[in-house]
């Protein structure tokens, strides 16, 4: 990989090309998908930045497939990504948190050999209160015959991803992605409208400072999860207490832990036995990034990247972040649960 110093001005376009040159058989299709995602990200960022000024705050009268009230920005981000991606000839289908079924490529556009799955706006509940939100995406190669993408192309284990990333619309807009050659972060310079390399080769600290969990569900957790959270909080005398940071946007909580080290946990609970977060376009892409940055992601039973998906919008428990903190989670969650007498 070309080594860049912190002062060299490297646009995301230049970086993608340099990365592509490292893969002799690369066709350039994946590079162009990443460019197009960066373009969509700039368009969403410009709306998010002015959310209070344009008619983009608040909720629609519609619900998404999850039964959640859609925010105007959810719908805008969803449409922006679809329109930026559907005509490029690189994709054979898409899937979005905001759309019940597979999104086909319109008949008049060429099909490609990749599928894109995405959460167009993560952390929707935070839009109106100006707390960071994000976009998460995952790219896989088509495995079925024929031109059009099918459900089987979407339902591949996370280990089959060829690219994954997120955009965080925070104090600055950052795009972080991996294609399997490490994790790289780019910061949008709004004065020139370019994503510039700001965080080359991000590595997540092996043990973290931060614990991100919504413990209002504590009463619904099983005993192993409760014991695990006591360990993270230093209440069982085995480790220093971690600082609790939870903003309610997975991308914001994950990004902070990527840079500062830590763990984000959304355990299964009696109210949500499969957890809340979605496997295909939240857990899988972030798990690929975490792994490439030296971290890990686990669902309480197995590695997130090994889970064989069965449904497009299936949910999963999620423990993701620093390697040693995930090892602690494995230790606690693999214990035999005392059977309720
Ligand atoms: P989305 O806005 O895409 O539905 O995602 C919201 C998710 C995730 O961003 C966050 O970590 C989690 O919901 C917060 O859930 P709780 O409010 O139950 O803690
Ligand atoms: Mn989300
Ligand atoms: Mn969302």
Short mmCIF file of C-alpha atoms and ligand atoms in Angstrom, two decimals:
data_model
loop_
_atom_site.label_atom_id
_atom_site.label_comp_id
_atom_site.label_asym_id
_atom_site.label_seq_id
_atom_site.Cartn_x
_atom_site.Cartn_y
_atom_site.Cartn_z
CA UNK A 1 0.00 0.00 0.00
CA UNK A 2 1.28 3.48 -0.83
CA UNK A 3 2.38 5.11 2.44
CA UNK A 4 0.87 8.59 2.90
CA UNK A 5 2.03 11.11 5.45
CA UNK A 6 -0.53 13.12 7.42
CA UNK A 7 0.23 16.19 5.32
CA UNK A 8 -0.21 14.69 1.85
CA UNK A 9 -3.56 15.69 0.30
CA UNK A 10 -5.06 12.40 -0.81
CA UNK A 11 -8.60 12.44 -2.13
CA UNK A 12 -10.73 9.33 -1.76
CA UNK A 13 -10.72 8.99 -5.55
CA UNK A 14 -6.89 8.88 -5.63
CA UNK A 15 -6.79 6.45 -2.70
CA UNK A 16 -9.34 4.09 -4.29
CA UNK A 17 -7.31 4.03 -7.52
CA UNK A 18 -4.09 3.28 -5.59
CA UNK A 19 -5.87 0.46 -3.75
CA UNK A 20 -7.27 -0.90 -7.02
CA UNK A 21 -3.76 -1.02 -8.55
CA UNK A 22 -2.75 -3.41 -5.75
CA UNK A 23 -5.25 -5.96 -7.11
CA UNK A 24 -4.09 -6.90 -10.64
CA UNK A 25 -7.36 -8.61 -11.59
CA UNK A 26 -9.49 -5.64 -10.42
CA UNK A 27 -11.97 -4.55 -13.09
CA UNK A 28 -12.57 -1.12 -11.56
CA UNK A 29 -16.24 -1.94 -10.84
CA UNK A 30 -15.80 -1.99 -7.06
CA UNK A 31 -13.83 1.28 -7.23
CA UNK A 32 -16.66 2.91 -9.10
CA UNK A 33 -19.21 1.65 -6.55
CA UNK A 34 -17.15 3.30 -3.81
CA UNK A 35 -16.94 6.59 -5.78
CA UNK A 36 -20.70 6.58 -6.25
CA UNK A 37 -21.31 5.92 -2.54
CA UNK A 38 -19.01 8.86 -1.71
CA UNK A 39 -21.12 11.05 -4.04
CA UNK A 40 -24.37 9.93 -2.38
CA UNK A 41 -22.77 10.60 1.01
CA UNK A 42 -21.99 14.20 0.01
CA UNK A 43 -25.59 14.74 -1.05
CA UNK A 44 -26.96 13.30 2.20
CA UNK A 45 -24.41 15.27 4.24
CA UNK A 46 -25.51 18.52 2.64
CA UNK A 47 -29.13 17.82 3.69
CA UNK A 48 -28.17 16.64 7.20
CA UNK A 49 -26.06 19.79 7.73
CA UNK A 50 -29.08 21.98 6.96
CA UNK A 51 -31.70 19.68 8.51
CA UNK A 52 -33.10 22.49 10.63
CA UNK A 53 -33.40 24.85 7.67
CA UNK A 54 -34.97 22.74 4.96
CA UNK A 55 -38.16 20.79 5.26
CA UNK A 56 -36.33 17.62 6.24
CA UNK A 57 -36.94 17.37 9.97
CA UNK A 58 -39.66 15.31 11.50
CA UNK A 59 -41.52 12.19 10.57
CA UNK A 60 -43.43 10.99 7.55
CA UNK A 61 -46.87 9.47 7.88
CA UNK A 62 -45.28 6.22 6.65
CA UNK A 63 -43.71 3.23 8.39
CA UNK A 64 -40.81 1.09 7.16
CA UNK A 65 -40.72 -2.68 7.01
CA UNK A 66 -39.56 -2.68 10.62
CA UNK A 67 -42.79 -0.97 11.62
CA UNK A 68 -40.81 2.14 12.55
CA UNK A 69 -42.12 5.59 11.66
CA UNK A 70 -39.91 6.84 8.83
CA UNK A 71 -38.15 10.14 9.31
CA UNK A 72 -38.06 12.46 6.30
CA UNK A 73 -34.27 12.13 6.27
CA UNK A 74 -34.55 8.30 6.25
CA UNK A 75 -36.60 8.53 3.07
CA UNK A 76 -34.40 11.23 1.49
CA UNK A 77 -31.20 9.27 2.22
CA UNK A 78 -32.77 6.07 0.90
CA UNK A 79 -33.85 7.70 -2.36
CA UNK A 80 -30.50 9.48 -2.76
CA UNK A 81 -28.54 6.23 -2.54
CA UNK A 82 -30.89 4.35 -4.88
CA UNK A 83 -30.75 7.14 -7.50
CA UNK A 84 -26.96 7.43 -7.24
CA UNK A 85 -26.46 3.68 -7.66
CA UNK A 86 -29.22 2.24 -9.88
CA UNK A 87 -27.95 3.42 -13.31
CA UNK A 88 -24.19 2.77 -12.93
CA UNK A 89 -24.22 -0.74 -14.40
CA UNK A 90 -22.21 -2.05 -11.41
CA UNK A 91 -25.06 -3.54 -9.38
CA UNK A 92 -27.59 -6.26 -10.09
CA UNK A 93 -29.81 -5.38 -7.11
CA UNK A 94 -29.89 -3.44 -3.83
CA UNK A 95 -31.46 -3.93 -0.39
CA UNK A 96 -32.29 -1.22 2.12
CA UNK A 97 -33.53 -1.09 5.69
CA UNK A 98 -36.29 1.20 4.39
CA UNK A 99 -37.59 -1.15 1.66
CA UNK A 100 -39.35 -4.48 2.36
CA UNK A 101 -38.02 -6.42 -0.64
CA UNK A 102 -35.01 -6.50 -2.95
CA UNK A 103 -34.67 -3.26 -4.97
CA UNK A 104 -34.26 -4.32 -8.63
CA UNK A 105 -32.22 -2.38 -11.18
CA UNK A 106 -34.67 -0.61 -13.56
CA UNK A 107 -35.12 -2.46 -16.88
CA UNK A 108 -33.46 0.25 -18.95
CA UNK A 109 -30.17 0.11 -16.99
CA UNK A 110 -27.28 -2.35 -17.40
CA UNK A 111 -26.79 -4.91 -14.63
CA UNK A 112 -23.48 -5.51 -12.88
CA UNK A 113 -21.94 -8.21 -10.72
CA UNK A 114 -22.38 -6.76 -7.24
CA UNK A 115 -25.18 -6.22 -4.72
CA UNK A 116 -25.34 -3.28 -2.32
CA UNK A 117 -27.10 -3.49 1.04
CA UNK A 118 -27.48 -0.40 3.19
CA UNK A 119 -28.96 1.37 6.16
CA UNK A 120 -29.48 4.78 4.56
CA UNK A 121 -29.78 6.63 7.82
CA UNK A 122 -28.71 5.06 11.08
CA UNK A 123 -29.77 6.66 14.35
CA UNK A 124 -32.95 8.22 12.93
CA UNK A 125 -34.29 9.02 16.38
CA UNK A 126 -31.41 11.48 16.76
CA UNK A 127 -32.00 13.59 13.64
CA UNK A 128 -34.26 16.22 15.22
CA UNK A 129 -32.01 16.67 18.25
CA UNK A 130 -28.82 17.23 16.26
CA UNK A 131 -26.99 14.15 17.51
CA UNK A 132 -24.71 12.42 14.96
CA UNK A 133 -26.35 10.00 12.54
CA UNK A 134 -24.84 7.79 9.85
CA UNK A 135 -25.15 5.60 6.77
CA UNK A 136 -23.91 1.99 6.66
CA UNK A 137 -23.22 -0.06 3.51
CA UNK A 138 -22.14 -3.55 2.48
CA UNK A 139 -21.08 -4.85 -0.95
CA UNK A 140 -21.06 -8.50 -2.06
CA UNK A 141 -20.38 -10.22 -5.36
CA UNK A 142 -23.34 -11.80 -7.17
CA UNK A 143 -23.34 -15.60 -6.83
CA UNK A 144 -26.50 -16.52 -8.76
CA UNK A 145 -26.72 -17.02 -12.54
CA UNK A 146 -28.72 -14.62 -14.72
CA UNK A 147 -28.53 -10.84 -14.85
CA UNK A 148 -30.81 -9.82 -12.00
CA UNK A 149 -29.84 -9.99 -8.34
CA UNK A 150 -31.80 -12.48 -6.26
CA UNK A 151 -32.43 -13.06 -2.56
CA UNK A 152 -29.65 -15.67 -2.51
CA UNK A 153 -27.16 -12.95 -3.52
CA UNK A 154 -28.25 -10.93 -0.48
CA UNK A 155 -28.29 -13.81 2.02
CA UNK A 156 -24.55 -14.51 2.00
CA UNK A 157 -22.55 -14.74 5.26
CA UNK A 158 -20.71 -11.54 6.16
CA UNK A 159 -17.34 -13.15 5.41
CA UNK A 160 -18.32 -12.93 1.70
CA UNK A 161 -18.37 -9.10 1.73
CA UNK A 162 -15.95 -7.44 -0.71
CA UNK A 163 -16.41 -3.94 0.73
CA UNK A 164 -18.10 -2.34 3.74
CA UNK A 165 -18.21 1.12 5.20
CA UNK A 166 -20.06 3.83 6.99
CA UNK A 167 -20.46 7.58 6.84
CA UNK A 168 -20.84 9.50 10.08
CA UNK A 169 -22.51 12.92 9.89
CA UNK A 170 -20.96 14.26 13.06
CA UNK A 171 -18.79 17.23 14.02
CA UNK A 172 -17.35 16.54 10.59
CA UNK A 173 -18.55 14.16 7.88
CA UNK A 174 -16.33 11.09 7.66
CA UNK A 175 -16.42 8.11 5.33
CA UNK A 176 -14.72 4.98 6.70
CA UNK A 177 -14.41 1.84 4.54
CA UNK A 178 -12.54 -1.39 3.95
CA UNK A 179 -12.15 -3.63 0.90
CA UNK A 180 -10.15 -6.12 2.93
CA UNK A 181 -6.87 -4.18 2.88
CA UNK A 182 -7.26 -2.41 6.22
CA UNK A 183 -9.67 0.33 7.29
CA UNK A 184 -9.27 3.89 6.03
CA UNK A 185 -11.05 7.10 7.10
CA UNK A 186 -11.72 10.17 4.96
CA UNK A 187 -12.97 13.54 6.19
CA UNK A 188 -15.16 15.70 3.94
CA UNK A 189 -13.66 19.12 3.30
CA UNK A 190 -16.90 21.04 2.56
CA UNK A 191 -14.96 23.98 1.11
CA UNK A 192 -13.87 21.82 -1.85
CA UNK A 193 -16.47 19.02 -1.61
CA UNK A 194 -13.81 16.30 -1.39
CA UNK A 195 -13.31 13.41 1.04
CA UNK A 196 -9.61 13.64 2.05
CA UNK A 197 -7.62 10.82 3.69
CA UNK A 198 -7.45 11.70 7.40
CA UNK A 199 -7.25 8.31 9.17
CA UNK A 200 -5.13 5.83 7.14
CA UNK A 201 -5.11 2.22 8.34
CA UNK A 202 -7.26 2.57 11.50
CA UNK A 203 -6.51 -0.03 14.16
CA UNK A 204 -8.87 -0.48 17.10
CA UNK A 205 -7.09 -0.67 20.52
CA UNK A 206 -7.09 -4.29 21.79
CA UNK A 207 -8.83 -3.37 25.03
CA UNK A 208 -11.11 -0.38 25.29
CA UNK A 209 -12.08 2.60 27.38
CA UNK A 210 -15.72 2.77 26.35
CA UNK A 211 -18.76 0.60 27.02
CA UNK A 212 -21.75 1.45 24.83
CA UNK A 213 -24.95 -0.26 25.99
CA UNK A 214 -28.53 0.81 26.66
CA UNK A 215 -28.98 -0.63 30.13
CA UNK A 216 -32.64 0.35 30.35
CA UNK A 217 -33.14 -3.24 29.08
CA UNK A 218 -31.20 -4.72 32.04
CA UNK A 219 -34.35 -6.21 33.54
CA UNK A 220 -34.82 -8.24 30.33
CA UNK A 221 -31.23 -9.55 30.03
CA UNK A 222 -30.27 -13.09 31.02
CA UNK A 223 -27.90 -13.68 33.97
CA UNK A 224 -24.78 -14.10 31.77
CA UNK A 225 -25.34 -10.71 30.15
CA UNK A 226 -25.91 -9.07 33.54
CA UNK A 227 -22.66 -10.61 34.86
CA UNK A 228 -20.80 -9.47 31.72
CA UNK A 229 -21.97 -5.88 32.16
CA UNK A 230 -20.90 -5.98 35.83
CA UNK A 231 -17.44 -7.06 34.64
CA UNK A 232 -17.22 -4.20 32.11
CA UNK A 233 -18.32 -1.78 34.80
CA UNK A 234 -15.57 -3.00 37.17
CA UNK A 235 -18.20 -4.09 39.70
CA UNK A 236 -16.80 -7.62 40.12
CA UNK A 237 -13.30 -6.37 40.97
CA UNK A 238 -11.63 -7.96 37.94
CA UNK A 239 -11.03 -4.86 35.80
CA UNK A 240 -11.14 -1.08 35.85
CA UNK A 241 -14.58 0.32 35.13
CA UNK A 242 -15.13 1.29 31.48
CA UNK A 243 -16.63 4.70 30.73
CA UNK A 244 -20.20 4.37 29.50
CA UNK A 245 -20.90 6.32 26.29
CA UNK A 246 -24.16 5.69 24.42
CA UNK A 247 -25.64 8.15 21.93
CA UNK A 248 -28.19 5.82 20.32
CA UNK A 249 -26.64 5.97 16.86
CA UNK A 250 -24.80 2.73 16.19
CA UNK A 251 -22.43 4.43 13.73
CA UNK A 252 -21.48 7.16 16.23
CA UNK A 253 -21.00 4.71 19.11
CA UNK A 254 -19.04 2.30 16.88
CA UNK A 255 -16.81 5.02 15.39
CA UNK A 256 -15.85 6.36 18.82
CA UNK A 257 -14.96 2.85 19.97
CA UNK A 258 -12.98 2.24 16.75
CA UNK A 259 -10.73 5.20 17.55
CA UNK A 260 -10.72 5.05 21.37
CA UNK A 261 -11.21 1.32 21.92
CA UNK A 262 -14.20 -0.27 23.60
CA UNK A 263 -17.26 -2.35 23.02
CA UNK A 264 -20.75 -1.69 21.72
CA UNK A 265 -23.29 -4.21 22.97
CA UNK A 266 -26.92 -4.67 21.98
CA UNK A 267 -27.73 -7.96 23.70
CA UNK A 268 -30.79 -10.08 23.03
CA UNK A 269 -33.38 -9.54 25.71
CA UNK A 270 -36.73 -11.07 26.63
CA UNK A 271 -38.51 -8.29 24.70
CA UNK A 272 -36.25 -8.73 21.64
CA UNK A 273 -34.91 -12.32 21.67
CA UNK A 274 -33.00 -11.73 18.42
CA UNK A 275 -31.76 -8.31 19.49
CA UNK A 276 -32.70 -5.12 17.62
CA UNK A 277 -29.94 -4.49 15.10
CA UNK A 278 -30.11 -5.87 11.57
CA UNK A 279 -27.57 -8.45 10.43
CA UNK A 280 -27.16 -7.65 6.74
CA UNK A 281 -26.78 -3.87 6.72
CA UNK A 282 -25.75 -2.97 10.27
CA UNK A 283 -23.89 -5.86 11.98
CA UNK A 284 -22.16 -7.44 8.95
CA UNK A 285 -20.56 -4.33 7.45
CA UNK A 286 -19.36 -3.08 10.85
CA UNK A 287 -18.12 -6.58 11.72
CA UNK A 288 -15.99 -6.63 8.52
CA UNK A 289 -14.57 -3.22 9.44
CA UNK A 290 -13.95 -4.24 13.06
CA UNK A 291 -12.12 -7.40 11.93
CA UNK A 292 -9.97 -5.47 9.44
CA UNK A 293 -9.08 -3.02 12.22
CA UNK A 294 -7.99 -5.83 14.57
CA UNK A 295 -11.24 -6.01 16.53
CA UNK A 296 -14.08 -8.54 16.52
CA UNK A 297 -17.87 -8.93 16.38
CA UNK A 298 -19.94 -11.64 18.01
CA UNK A 299 -23.65 -12.39 18.33
CA UNK A 300 -23.47 -14.19 21.69
CA UNK A 301 -23.09 -17.60 20.03
CA UNK A 302 -20.81 -17.17 16.97
CA UNK A 303 -18.82 -14.61 14.97
CA UNK A 304 -21.17 -12.22 13.20
CA UNK A 305 -19.32 -12.82 9.90
CA UNK A 306 -20.07 -16.57 10.07
CA UNK A 307 -23.84 -16.25 10.51
CA UNK A 308 -25.78 -17.75 7.57
CA UNK A 309 -28.56 -15.20 6.93
CA UNK A 310 -32.09 -16.49 6.28
CA UNK A 311 -34.06 -13.24 5.94
CA UNK A 312 -33.28 -9.83 4.46
CA UNK A 313 -34.16 -7.83 7.59
CA UNK A 314 -33.25 -10.38 10.21
CA UNK A 315 -32.10 -9.02 13.54
CA UNK A 316 -29.12 -10.12 15.61
CA UNK A 317 -27.67 -9.52 19.04
CA UNK A 318 -24.40 -7.60 18.60
CA UNK A 319 -21.18 -7.33 20.61
CA UNK A 320 -18.57 -5.43 18.56
CA UNK A 321 -15.28 -3.65 19.21
CA UNK A 322 -11.93 -4.27 20.89
CA UNK A 323 -10.61 -7.81 20.60
CA UNK A 324 -10.02 -8.44 24.32
CA UNK A 325 -13.38 -6.98 25.32
CA UNK A 326 -15.10 -9.34 22.87
CA UNK A 327 -13.08 -12.24 24.34
CA UNK A 328 -14.56 -11.32 27.74
CA UNK A 329 -18.03 -11.38 26.19
CA UNK A 330 -17.34 -14.88 24.74
CA UNK A 331 -16.18 -16.07 28.16
CA UNK A 332 -19.35 -14.91 29.91
CA UNK A 333 -21.94 -15.67 27.23
CA UNK A 334 -20.73 -19.23 26.61
CA UNK A 335 -21.36 -20.16 30.27
CA UNK A 336 -24.14 -22.65 30.86
CA UNK A 337 -27.17 -20.65 31.96
CA UNK A 338 -28.63 -21.97 35.19
CA UNK A 339 -31.88 -23.58 34.09
CA UNK A 340 -34.82 -21.86 35.68
CA UNK A 341 -36.08 -24.41 38.25
P1 LIG B 1 -31.94 3.04 12.74
O1 LIG B 1 -32.09 4.49 13.06
O2 LIG B 1 -31.25 2.78 11.44
O3 LIG B 1 -33.22 2.28 12.93
O4 LIG B 1 -30.91 2.44 13.82
C1 LIG B 1 -31.13 2.72 15.16
C2 LIG B 1 -30.38 1.70 15.98
C3 LIG B 1 -28.92 2.03 16.17
O5 LIG B 1 -28.48 3.14 15.44
C4 LIG B 1 -28.79 2.33 17.64
O6 LIG B 1 -27.62 1.80 18.17
C5 LIG B 1 -29.99 1.61 18.22
O7 LIG B 1 -31.00 1.66 17.25
C6 LIG B 1 -30.48 2.31 19.46
O8 LIG B 1 -31.54 1.47 19.94
P2 LIG B 1 -32.16 1.79 21.40
O9 LIG B 1 -32.84 3.14 21.25
O10 LIG B 1 -33.10 0.65 21.66
O11 LIG B 1 -31.01 1.83 22.36
MN1 LIG B 2 -29.57 1.62 11.83
MN1 LIG B 3 -31.84 3.38 9.53
#
